[in-house]
């Protein structure tokens, strides 16, 4: 040391302790506590000579985890605080790590490195990844749609072309034909498997009996109506969002959907008029009522804030979606009115005897025809870039609410198991007091069974809570990028159309001034 005092014979032990501290700190992927990094060398280097309060403070700051809102976990934490401090810091850290809840990751789902070349969607920045994983490129396009059959038995098939470097797929390029019910069947399978784990599954487009009936009764073979085109774009966005999620992109059902040749097994439960469809409708009504009645006092501030944020976003997105749809309709009507005005100006120019005025009216009609196309193009941008984006995110807010509700259901299952376990234990106590030895063994077996159910319920609740936090972090990043890209594209189209509009009127102005 600087003062020349001989160091005590604990230097080597201290170095070993620091190395072990670093080892456990790395294993938990958390930085050392501020007390450990900033504390100066004590007069006695051995940890055994530190006061008990300092040791408690040292290991108290060594781990900063968000605790779940469970009663038993608080009891475990209280017991952990009262546990005696071992003379070896590594043993204390190991004990604390064993008592604390392990952090469960969403199988690398929070940091998608998948690059999806599709409408306005980007994967999360790979620089945010905590696990090194090879980035797989994936591009999904629905290139065309065609009508199959005639009359009410007709349906639309969509050609899906997939290009990927993911080795989970048999071929780098796949082209398949899928009907709308196949998309709904895929979504149902993904929801059944992944929503109970807290994973946000992008929603599929809703069925439209009225729109599909018009297509079925139409004699157009190409299936190029506005309804089919809008559905095609919505289905493509659904596939792109699903492929942008690493967990969902590697799902066997999703892979089969994109690369299996021929038709998929018919999904009977997707028909709106089938018995399964009616049962599904009743099930949705029951879930809606359950969401209203099943309320839990949330003690986790993070979940309480997120639920409030989701509710507020949902309300504002619905309002904005309605307003943009209204704007798109008005702009489309403006386009139609402009076309009528252009025809009237052209007819007036034909009957006008004054040469300069007739020529000016003809030029005005041509200018208005160009402006009509601008209004129509802007109306489509209003709809496809903004209105559809808002509609997608209204549906995505519903998917987010579903995983939050699934967490509440998991919590209820856990607490119901705890209540049943308490009753089983009370029953055993009564049997022991009544000295009914023949039933005590069976009662103990039931207690053991329900203890396992309680443990599994707690584990499921902790897992879905941590997964939801990971999913929401990823969802927020994608949402911001999605809105940014679409708003920029929308503004670029708007500015380009305004520049064209100015040029059209500047070209017409000399003709108007030439009238004499």
Coordinates of C-alpha atoms in Angstrom, one line a residue:
X1 CA 0.0 0.0 0.0
X2 CA 1.0 3.7 -0.3
X3 CA 1.4 4.1 3.5
X4 CA 3.8 1.2 3.6
X5 CA 1.7 -1.0 5.9
X6 CA 2.0 -4.7 5.2
X7 CA -1.1 -6.1 3.7
X8 CA -2.9 -8.8 5.6
X9 CA -2.6 -12.4 4.4
X10 CA -6.0 -12.3 2.7
X11 CA -5.0 -10.8 -0.7
X12 CA -5.2 -14.0 -2.6
X13 CA -8.6 -14.8 -1.1
X14 CA -9.8 -11.4 -2.1
X15 CA -8.7 -11.9 -5.7
X16 CA -10.4 -15.2 -5.8
X17 CA -13.5 -13.7 -4.4
X18 CA -13.5 -10.9 -7.0
X19 CA -13.0 -13.4 -9.8
X20 CA -15.9 -15.5 -8.5
X21 CA -18.0 -12.4 -8.1
X22 CA -17.3 -11.5 -11.7
X23 CA -18.1 -15.1 -12.8
X24 CA -21.5 -15.0 -11.1
X25 CA -22.1 -11.5 -12.4
X26 CA -21.4 -12.5 -15.9
X27 CA -23.6 -15.6 -15.6
X28 CA -26.5 -13.4 -14.6
X29 CA -25.6 -10.9 -17.3
X30 CA -25.8 -8.0 -14.9
X31 CA -23.2 -5.4 -13.9
X32 CA -21.6 -5.4 -10.5
X33 CA -23.3 -3.3 -7.9
X34 CA -22.2 0.3 -7.5
X35 CA -20.9 -0.5 -4.0
X36 CA -18.6 -3.2 -5.4
X37 CA -17.2 -1.0 -8.2
X38 CA -16.7 2.2 -6.3
X39 CA -15.8 1.1 -2.8
X40 CA -12.1 1.8 -1.9
X41 CA -9.8 -0.8 -0.5
X42 CA -10.6 -1.4 3.2
X43 CA -7.9 -1.5 5.8
X44 CA -8.5 -5.3 6.0
X45 CA -8.8 -6.9 2.6
X46 CA -10.5 -10.1 3.8
X47 CA -14.3 -10.1 3.3
X48 CA -14.7 -11.9 6.6
X49 CA -13.7 -8.7 8.5
X50 CA -16.4 -6.6 6.9
X51 CA -19.4 -5.6 9.1
X52 CA -22.6 -7.6 8.6
X53 CA -24.6 -4.6 7.5
X54 CA -22.1 -3.8 4.8
X55 CA -22.2 -7.4 3.5
X56 CA -26.0 -7.3 3.4
X57 CA -25.8 -4.0 1.5
X58 CA -23.2 -5.4 -0.9
X59 CA -25.2 -8.4 -1.9
X60 CA -28.5 -6.6 -1.8
X61 CA -27.3 -4.4 -4.7
X62 CA -25.8 -7.3 -6.6
X63 CA -29.0 -8.2 -8.4
X64 CA -31.7 -5.9 -9.6
X65 CA -34.7 -7.9 -10.9
X66 CA -38.3 -6.9 -11.4
X67 CA -40.3 -9.1 -9.0
X68 CA -43.6 -10.6 -10.0
X69 CA -46.8 -9.8 -8.1
X70 CA -47.0 -13.1 -6.2
X71 CA -47.6 -13.5 -2.5
X72 CA -45.3 -16.5 -2.1
X73 CA -42.5 -14.8 -3.8
X74 CA -42.6 -12.0 -1.3
X75 CA -42.4 -14.6 1.4
X76 CA -39.4 -16.2 -0.3
X77 CA -37.7 -12.8 -0.5
X78 CA -38.4 -12.1 3.2
X79 CA -36.9 -15.5 4.1
X80 CA -33.9 -14.7 1.9
X81 CA -33.3 -11.5 3.7
X82 CA -33.2 -13.3 7.0
X83 CA -30.8 -16.0 5.9
X84 CA -27.4 -15.9 7.5
X85 CA -24.6 -14.4 5.4
X86 CA -22.0 -17.0 4.4
X87 CA -18.4 -16.2 4.9
X88 CA -17.7 -16.8 1.3
X89 CA -19.3 -14.2 -1.1
X90 CA -19.7 -16.7 -3.9
X91 CA -21.8 -18.9 -1.7
X92 CA -24.1 -16.0 -0.8
X93 CA -24.4 -15.1 -4.5
X94 CA -25.2 -18.6 -5.4
X95 CA -27.8 -18.9 -2.7
X96 CA -29.4 -15.6 -3.7
X97 CA -29.5 -16.7 -7.4
X98 CA -31.2 -19.9 -6.4
X99 CA -33.9 -18.1 -4.3
X100 CA -34.6 -15.4 -6.9
X101 CA -36.8 -16.0 -9.9
X102 CA -34.9 -17.0 -13.0
X103 CA -35.2 -14.8 -16.0
X104 CA -36.9 -16.6 -18.8
X105 CA -36.3 -15.3 -22.4
X106 CA -38.6 -15.6 -25.3
X107 CA -36.4 -17.8 -27.4
X108 CA -34.6 -14.8 -28.9
X109 CA -38.0 -13.3 -29.9
X110 CA -37.3 -9.9 -28.6
X111 CA -34.5 -9.1 -31.0
X112 CA -35.6 -10.2 -34.4
X113 CA -32.8 -10.2 -36.9
X114 CA -35.1 -11.4 -39.7
X115 CA -35.1 -8.9 -42.5
X116 CA -38.5 -8.9 -44.1
X117 CA -38.8 -7.0 -47.4
X118 CA -42.5 -6.2 -47.2
X119 CA -44.8 -3.1 -46.8
X120 CA -43.4 -0.7 -44.2
X121 CA -42.2 -3.4 -41.8
X122 CA -38.7 -3.6 -40.3
X123 CA -37.3 -6.1 -37.8
X124 CA -35.8 -4.9 -34.5
X125 CA -32.3 -3.5 -34.8
X126 CA -29.8 -6.4 -34.5
X127 CA -27.5 -4.3 -32.4
X128 CA -30.0 -4.7 -29.6
X129 CA -29.6 -8.5 -29.5
X130 CA -28.3 -10.1 -26.4
X131 CA -27.8 -13.5 -28.1
X132 CA -25.6 -13.8 -31.2
X133 CA -27.6 -15.4 -33.9
X134 CA -27.3 -15.5 -37.6
X135 CA -29.7 -13.1 -39.3
X136 CA -31.9 -14.8 -41.9
X137 CA -33.4 -12.9 -44.7
X138 CA -37.0 -13.4 -45.6
X139 CA -39.2 -11.8 -48.2
X140 CA -42.9 -12.7 -48.7
X141 CA -45.0 -11.4 -51.5
X142 CA -48.6 -12.2 -52.6
X143 CA -48.2 -11.5 -56.2
X144 CA -51.6 -12.3 -57.7
X145 CA -55.1 -13.5 -56.9
X146 CA -57.5 -15.6 -59.0
X147 CA -61.1 -16.7 -58.8
X148 CA -61.8 -20.4 -58.7
X149 CA -65.2 -21.9 -59.4
X150 CA -68.5 -20.2 -60.2
X151 CA -71.5 -19.0 -58.2
X152 CA -71.7 -19.3 -54.4
X153 CA -69.1 -22.1 -54.4
X154 CA -66.5 -19.8 -55.9
X155 CA -63.4 -18.7 -53.9
X156 CA -60.2 -16.7 -54.3
X157 CA -56.8 -18.2 -54.2
X158 CA -53.6 -16.1 -53.6
X159 CA -50.2 -16.9 -55.0
X160 CA -47.5 -16.6 -52.2
X161 CA -43.8 -16.3 -53.2
X162 CA -41.3 -16.7 -50.3
X163 CA -37.6 -16.1 -50.5
X164 CA -35.5 -17.0 -47.4
X165 CA -32.1 -18.0 -46.2
X166 CA -33.5 -19.7 -43.2
X167 CA -32.2 -23.4 -43.2
X168 CA -35.5 -24.5 -41.5
X169 CA -37.1 -24.2 -45.0
X170 CA -36.4 -26.9 -47.5
X171 CA -36.0 -24.5 -50.5
X172 CA -34.7 -20.9 -50.6
X173 CA -37.7 -20.0 -52.9
X174 CA -41.2 -21.3 -52.6
X175 CA -44.4 -20.5 -54.5
X176 CA -47.7 -21.8 -53.2
X177 CA -51.5 -21.2 -53.7
X178 CA -53.6 -20.6 -50.6
X179 CA -57.2 -19.6 -50.1
X180 CA -58.5 -17.3 -47.4
X181 CA -59.6 -20.0 -45.1
X182 CA -56.0 -21.3 -45.0
X183 CA -54.8 -18.0 -43.6
X184 CA -57.5 -18.2 -40.9
X185 CA -56.5 -21.7 -40.1
X186 CA -52.8 -20.8 -39.7
X187 CA -53.7 -17.9 -37.4
X188 CA -55.8 -20.1 -35.2
X189 CA -53.0 -22.7 -34.8
X190 CA -50.5 -20.0 -34.0
X191 CA -52.8 -18.4 -31.4
X192 CA -53.5 -21.8 -29.8
X193 CA -49.8 -22.5 -29.3
X194 CA -48.2 -19.2 -28.6
X195 CA -50.6 -16.8 -26.9
X196 CA -50.7 -18.9 -23.7
X197 CA -46.9 -18.3 -23.6
X198 CA -47.3 -14.5 -23.8
X199 CA -46.3 -14.2 -27.5
X200 CA -48.2 -11.6 -29.5
X201 CA -49.5 -13.2 -32.7
X202 CA -50.4 -10.8 -35.5
X203 CA -54.1 -10.9 -36.3
X204 CA -55.4 -12.2 -39.6
X205 CA -57.8 -10.1 -41.7
X206 CA -61.4 -10.4 -40.7
X207 CA -64.0 -12.3 -42.8
X208 CA -66.4 -10.3 -44.9
X209 CA -69.5 -12.2 -45.9
X210 CA -70.9 -9.2 -47.9
X211 CA -67.7 -8.4 -49.7
X212 CA -67.0 -12.1 -50.6
X213 CA -70.6 -12.5 -51.8
X214 CA -70.2 -9.7 -54.3
X215 CA -67.0 -11.3 -55.6
X216 CA -68.7 -14.7 -55.9
X217 CA -71.6 -13.3 -57.9
X218 CA -69.4 -11.1 -60.1
X219 CA -68.6 -12.4 -63.5
X220 CA -65.0 -11.0 -63.4
X221 CA -62.5 -13.8 -63.8
X222 CA -59.4 -11.8 -62.8
X223 CA -60.6 -11.1 -59.2
X224 CA -59.1 -7.6 -59.5
X225 CA -61.9 -5.8 -57.6
X226 CA -61.1 -3.3 -54.9
X227 CA -62.2 -5.8 -52.2
X228 CA -59.9 -8.6 -53.4
X229 CA -57.0 -6.1 -53.8
X230 CA -57.5 -4.8 -50.2
X231 CA -57.7 -8.3 -48.8
X232 CA -54.6 -9.4 -50.8
X233 CA -52.6 -6.5 -49.2
X234 CA -54.0 -7.3 -45.7
X235 CA -53.0 -10.9 -46.0
X236 CA -49.5 -10.0 -47.2
X237 CA -49.1 -7.7 -44.2
X238 CA -50.2 -10.5 -41.9
X239 CA -47.6 -12.9 -43.3
X240 CA -44.9 -10.3 -43.1
X241 CA -45.6 -9.5 -39.5
X242 CA -45.6 -13.1 -38.6
X243 CA -42.4 -13.8 -40.5
X244 CA -40.7 -10.8 -38.7
X245 CA -41.1 -12.7 -35.4
X246 CA -38.3 -15.3 -35.0
X247 CA -40.4 -17.7 -32.9
X248 CA -43.4 -17.6 -35.2
X249 CA -41.2 -17.7 -38.4
X250 CA -39.8 -21.0 -37.3
X251 CA -43.1 -22.5 -36.3
X252 CA -43.7 -25.8 -38.1
X253 CA -47.3 -24.8 -39.1
X254 CA -46.0 -21.5 -40.6
X255 CA -43.3 -23.3 -42.5
X256 CA -45.8 -25.8 -43.8
X257 CA -48.1 -23.0 -44.9
X258 CA -45.4 -21.3 -47.0
X259 CA -43.7 -24.3 -48.6
X260 CA -46.1 -27.3 -48.7
X261 CA -47.1 -28.2 -52.3
X262 CA -50.7 -28.6 -53.1
X263 CA -53.7 -27.8 -50.8
X264 CA -53.6 -27.7 -47.1
X265 CA -56.1 -29.8 -45.0
X266 CA -59.4 -27.9 -45.1
X267 CA -59.9 -25.8 -42.0
X268 CA -63.7 -26.3 -41.3
X269 CA -63.7 -24.1 -38.2
X270 CA -63.1 -20.9 -40.2
X271 CA -66.4 -20.9 -42.0
X272 CA -68.7 -18.2 -40.6
X273 CA -71.9 -20.2 -41.2
X274 CA -70.6 -23.6 -40.0
X275 CA -71.4 -25.1 -36.6
X276 CA -67.8 -24.5 -35.5
X277 CA -68.1 -20.9 -36.7
X278 CA -71.2 -20.4 -34.5
X279 CA -69.4 -22.0 -31.5
X280 CA -66.4 -19.8 -32.1
X281 CA -68.7 -16.7 -32.0
X282 CA -70.2 -17.8 -28.7
X283 CA -66.7 -18.5 -27.4
X284 CA -65.7 -14.9 -28.3
X285 CA -68.7 -13.5 -26.6
X286 CA -67.9 -15.5 -23.5
X287 CA -64.3 -14.3 -23.5
X288 CA -65.4 -10.7 -23.9
X289 CA -67.7 -11.1 -20.8
X290 CA -64.9 -12.8 -19.0
X291 CA -62.5 -9.9 -19.7
X292 CA -65.1 -7.6 -18.2
X293 CA -65.8 -9.6 -15.1
X294 CA -62.4 -11.1 -14.4
X295 CA -60.5 -8.3 -12.7
X296 CA -57.3 -8.7 -10.6
X297 CA -55.7 -6.1 -8.4
X298 CA -52.5 -5.5 -10.2
X299 CA -49.5 -4.9 -7.9
X300 CA -46.9 -4.8 -10.7
X301 CA -46.7 -1.1 -11.8
X302 CA -45.3 -2.0 -15.2
X303 CA -48.3 -4.1 -16.2
X304 CA -50.7 -1.5 -14.8
X305 CA -49.1 1.3 -16.8
X306 CA -48.9 -0.8 -20.0
X307 CA -52.5 -1.8 -19.8
X308 CA -53.5 1.9 -19.4
X309 CA -51.2 2.8 -22.4
X310 CA -52.7 0.0 -24.6
X311 CA -56.3 1.2 -23.7
X312 CA -55.4 4.8 -24.6
X313 CA -53.7 3.8 -27.8
X314 CA -56.6 1.7 -28.8
X315 CA -59.1 4.5 -28.4
X316 CA -57.0 7.0 -30.3
X317 CA -56.1 4.6 -33.1
X318 CA -59.8 3.9 -33.7
X319 CA -60.6 7.6 -33.9
X320 CA -57.7 8.3 -36.2
X321 CA -58.7 5.3 -38.4
X322 CA -62.3 6.6 -38.8
X323 CA -61.0 10.1 -39.6
X324 CA -58.6 8.9 -42.2
X325 CA -61.2 6.7 -43.8
X326 CA -63.5 9.7 -44.0
X327 CA -60.7 11.8 -45.6
X328 CA -60.0 9.0 -48.1
X329 CA -63.7 8.9 -49.1
X330 CA -64.0 12.7 -49.4
X331 CA -60.8 12.8 -51.6
X332 CA -62.3 10.0 -53.8
X333 CA -65.5 12.0 -54.1
X334 CA -63.4 15.1 -54.9
X335 CA -61.7 13.1 -57.7
X336 CA -65.1 12.1 -59.1
X337 CA -66.4 15.7 -58.9
X338 CA -63.2 16.9 -60.6
X339 CA -63.8 14.5 -63.5
X340 CA -67.3 15.8 -63.9
X341 CA -66.1 19.3 -63.9
X342 CA -63.4 18.5 -66.5
X343 CA -66.1 17.0 -68.8
X344 CA -68.3 20.1 -68.4
X345 CA -65.4 22.4 -69.2
X346 CA -64.6 20.4 -72.3
X347 CA -68.2 20.5 -73.6
X348 CA -68.3 24.2 -73.0
X349 CA -65.1 24.7 -74.9
X350 CA -66.5 22.8 -77.8
X351 CA -69.5 25.2 -78.2
X352 CA -67.6 28.4 -77.4
X353 CA -67.2 30.6 -80.5
X354 CA -64.4 32.7 -79.1
X355 CA -61.2 31.0 -80.2
X356 CA -58.9 32.0 -77.3
X357 CA -61.6 31.3 -74.7
X358 CA -62.4 27.9 -76.3
X359 CA -58.8 27.0 -76.3
X360 CA -58.5 28.0 -72.6
X361 CA -61.5 26.0 -71.7
X362 CA -60.1 22.9 -73.4
X363 CA -56.8 23.4 -71.6
X364 CA -58.7 23.8 -68.3
X365 CA -60.5 20.5 -69.0
X366 CA -57.2 18.7 -69.7
X367 CA -55.7 20.2 -66.5
X368 CA -58.7 19.1 -64.4
X369 CA -58.4 15.6 -65.8
X370 CA -54.8 15.4 -64.6
X371 CA -55.8 16.8 -61.3
X372 CA -58.5 14.1 -61.1
X373 CA -55.8 11.4 -61.3
X374 CA -53.8 13.2 -58.5
X375 CA -56.8 13.2 -56.2
X376 CA -57.4 9.5 -56.9
X377 CA -53.8 8.6 -56.3
X378 CA -53.8 10.6 -53.0
X379 CA -57.1 8.9 -52.0
X380 CA -55.4 5.5 -52.4
X381 CA -52.4 6.7 -50.4
X382 CA -54.8 7.8 -47.6
X383 CA -56.3 4.4 -47.5
X384 CA -53.5 2.0 -48.1
X385 CA -50.7 3.8 -46.2
X386 CA -52.6 5.4 -43.3
X387 CA -56.1 4.0 -42.9
X388 CA -55.0 0.4 -43.3
X389 CA -52.1 1.0 -41.0
X390 CA -54.4 2.3 -38.3
X391 CA -56.8 -0.7 -38.9
X392 CA -53.9 -3.1 -38.5
X393 CA -52.8 -1.6 -35.3
X394 CA -56.3 -1.5 -33.9
X395 CA -56.3 -5.3 -34.4
X396 CA -52.8 -5.6 -33.0
X397 CA -54.0 -3.8 -29.9
X398 CA -56.6 -6.5 -29.6
X399 CA -53.8 -9.1 -29.8
X400 CA -51.9 -7.3 -27.1
X401 CA -54.9 -7.3 -24.9
X402 CA -55.3 -11.0 -25.5
X403 CA -51.9 -11.8 -24.0
X404 CA -52.6 -9.6 -21.0
X405 CA -55.8 -11.4 -20.5
X406 CA -54.1 -14.7 -20.8
X407 CA -51.7 -13.6 -18.0
X408 CA -54.7 -12.9 -15.8
X409 CA -56.2 -16.3 -16.6
X410 CA -52.9 -18.0 -15.7
X411 CA -52.8 -16.0 -12.4
X412 CA -56.3 -17.2 -11.6
X413 CA -55.4 -20.8 -12.3
X414 CA -52.4 -20.5 -10.0
X415 CA -54.4 -18.9 -7.1
X416 CA -57.2 -21.5 -7.5
X417 CA -54.6 -24.2 -7.2
X418 CA -53.3 -22.5 -4.0
X419 CA -56.8 -22.4 -2.6
X420 CA -57.4 -26.0 -3.3
X421 CA -54.1 -26.9 -1.8
X422 CA -55.0 -25.1 1.4
X423 CA -58.3 -27.0 1.6
X424 CA -56.4 -30.3 1.1
X425 CA -54.1 -29.5 3.9
X426 CA -57.0 -28.6 6.2
X427 CA -58.6 -31.9 5.3
X428 CA -55.4 -33.8 6.2
X429 CA -55.2 -32.0 9.6
X430 CA -58.8 -33.0 10.3
X431 CA -58.1 -36.6 9.4
X432 CA -55.0 -36.6 11.7
X433 CA -57.1 -35.2 14.5
X434 CA -59.7 -37.9 13.9
X435 CA -56.9 -40.5 13.7
X436 CA -58.1 -41.8 10.4
X437 CA -54.8 -43.3 9.3
X438 CA -56.3 -45.1 6.3
X439 CA -57.2 -41.8 4.6
X440 CA -54.1 -39.8 5.6
X441 CA -52.0 -41.5 2.9
X442 CA -54.4 -40.6 0.2
X443 CA -54.7 -37.0 1.6
X444 CA -50.9 -36.6 1.5
X445 CA -50.8 -37.9 -2.1
X446 CA -53.4 -35.3 -3.0
X447 CA -51.5 -32.6 -1.2
X448 CA -48.3 -33.6 -3.1
X449 CA -50.2 -33.4 -6.4
X450 CA -51.6 -30.0 -5.7
X451 CA -48.3 -28.7 -4.5
X452 CA -46.9 -29.6 -8.0
X453 CA -49.9 -27.8 -9.6
X454 CA -49.2 -24.7 -7.5
X455 CA -45.6 -24.8 -8.4
X456 CA -46.4 -25.2 -12.1
X457 CA -49.0 -22.4 -11.9
X458 CA -46.5 -20.0 -10.4
X459 CA -43.9 -21.0 -13.0
X460 CA -46.4 -20.5 -15.8
X461 CA -47.4 -17.1 -14.4
X462 CA -43.8 -15.9 -14.0
X463 CA -43.0 -17.2 -17.5
X464 CA -45.9 -15.5 -19.3
X465 CA -45.2 -12.2 -17.3
X466 CA -41.6 -12.1 -18.4
X467 CA -42.5 -13.1 -22.0
X468 CA -45.0 -10.3 -22.2
X469 CA -42.4 -7.8 -21.1
X470 CA -40.0 -9.0 -23.8
X471 CA -42.8 -9.0 -26.4
X472 CA -43.9 -5.5 -25.5
X473 CA -40.4 -4.1 -25.8
X474 CA -40.1 -5.7 -29.3
X475 CA -43.6 -4.6 -30.2
X476 CA -43.0 -0.9 -29.3
X477 CA -39.8 -0.8 -31.5
X478 CA -41.6 -2.3 -34.4
X479 CA -44.6 0.0 -34.0
X480 CA -42.4 3.1 -34.0
X481 CA -40.5 2.0 -37.1
X482 CA -43.8 1.0 -38.8
X483 CA -45.4 4.4 -38.2
X484 CA -42.2 6.3 -39.2
X485 CA -41.9 4.5 -42.5
X486 CA -45.5 4.8 -43.4
X487 CA -45.8 8.5 -42.5
X488 CA -42.6 9.3 -44.5
X489 CA -44.0 7.5 -47.5
X490 CA -47.3 9.2 -47.1
X491 CA -45.7 12.7 -46.9
X492 CA -43.5 12.0 -49.9
X493 CA -46.5 11.1 -52.0
X494 CA -48.4 14.1 -50.7
X495 CA -45.6 16.5 -51.5
X496 CA -45.0 15.0 -54.9
X497 CA -48.7 15.4 -55.8
X498 CA -48.7 19.0 -54.6
X499 CA -45.7 19.7 -56.8
X500 CA -47.4 18.2 -59.8
X501 CA -50.5 20.2 -59.0
X502 CA -48.5 23.4 -59.0
X503 CA -46.9 22.6 -62.3
X504 CA -50.3 21.8 -63.9
X505 CA -51.6 25.2 -62.9
X506 CA -48.4 27.0 -63.9
X507 CA -48.7 25.4 -67.4
X508 CA -52.4 26.5 -67.7
X509 CA -51.8 30.1 -66.5
X510 CA -50.4 31.4 -69.8
X511 CA -53.5 30.1 -71.6
X512 CA -55.8 31.9 -69.3
X513 CA -53.8 35.1 -69.7
X514 CA -53.9 34.8 -73.5
X515 CA -57.6 35.3 -73.6
X516 CA -58.3 38.6 -75.3

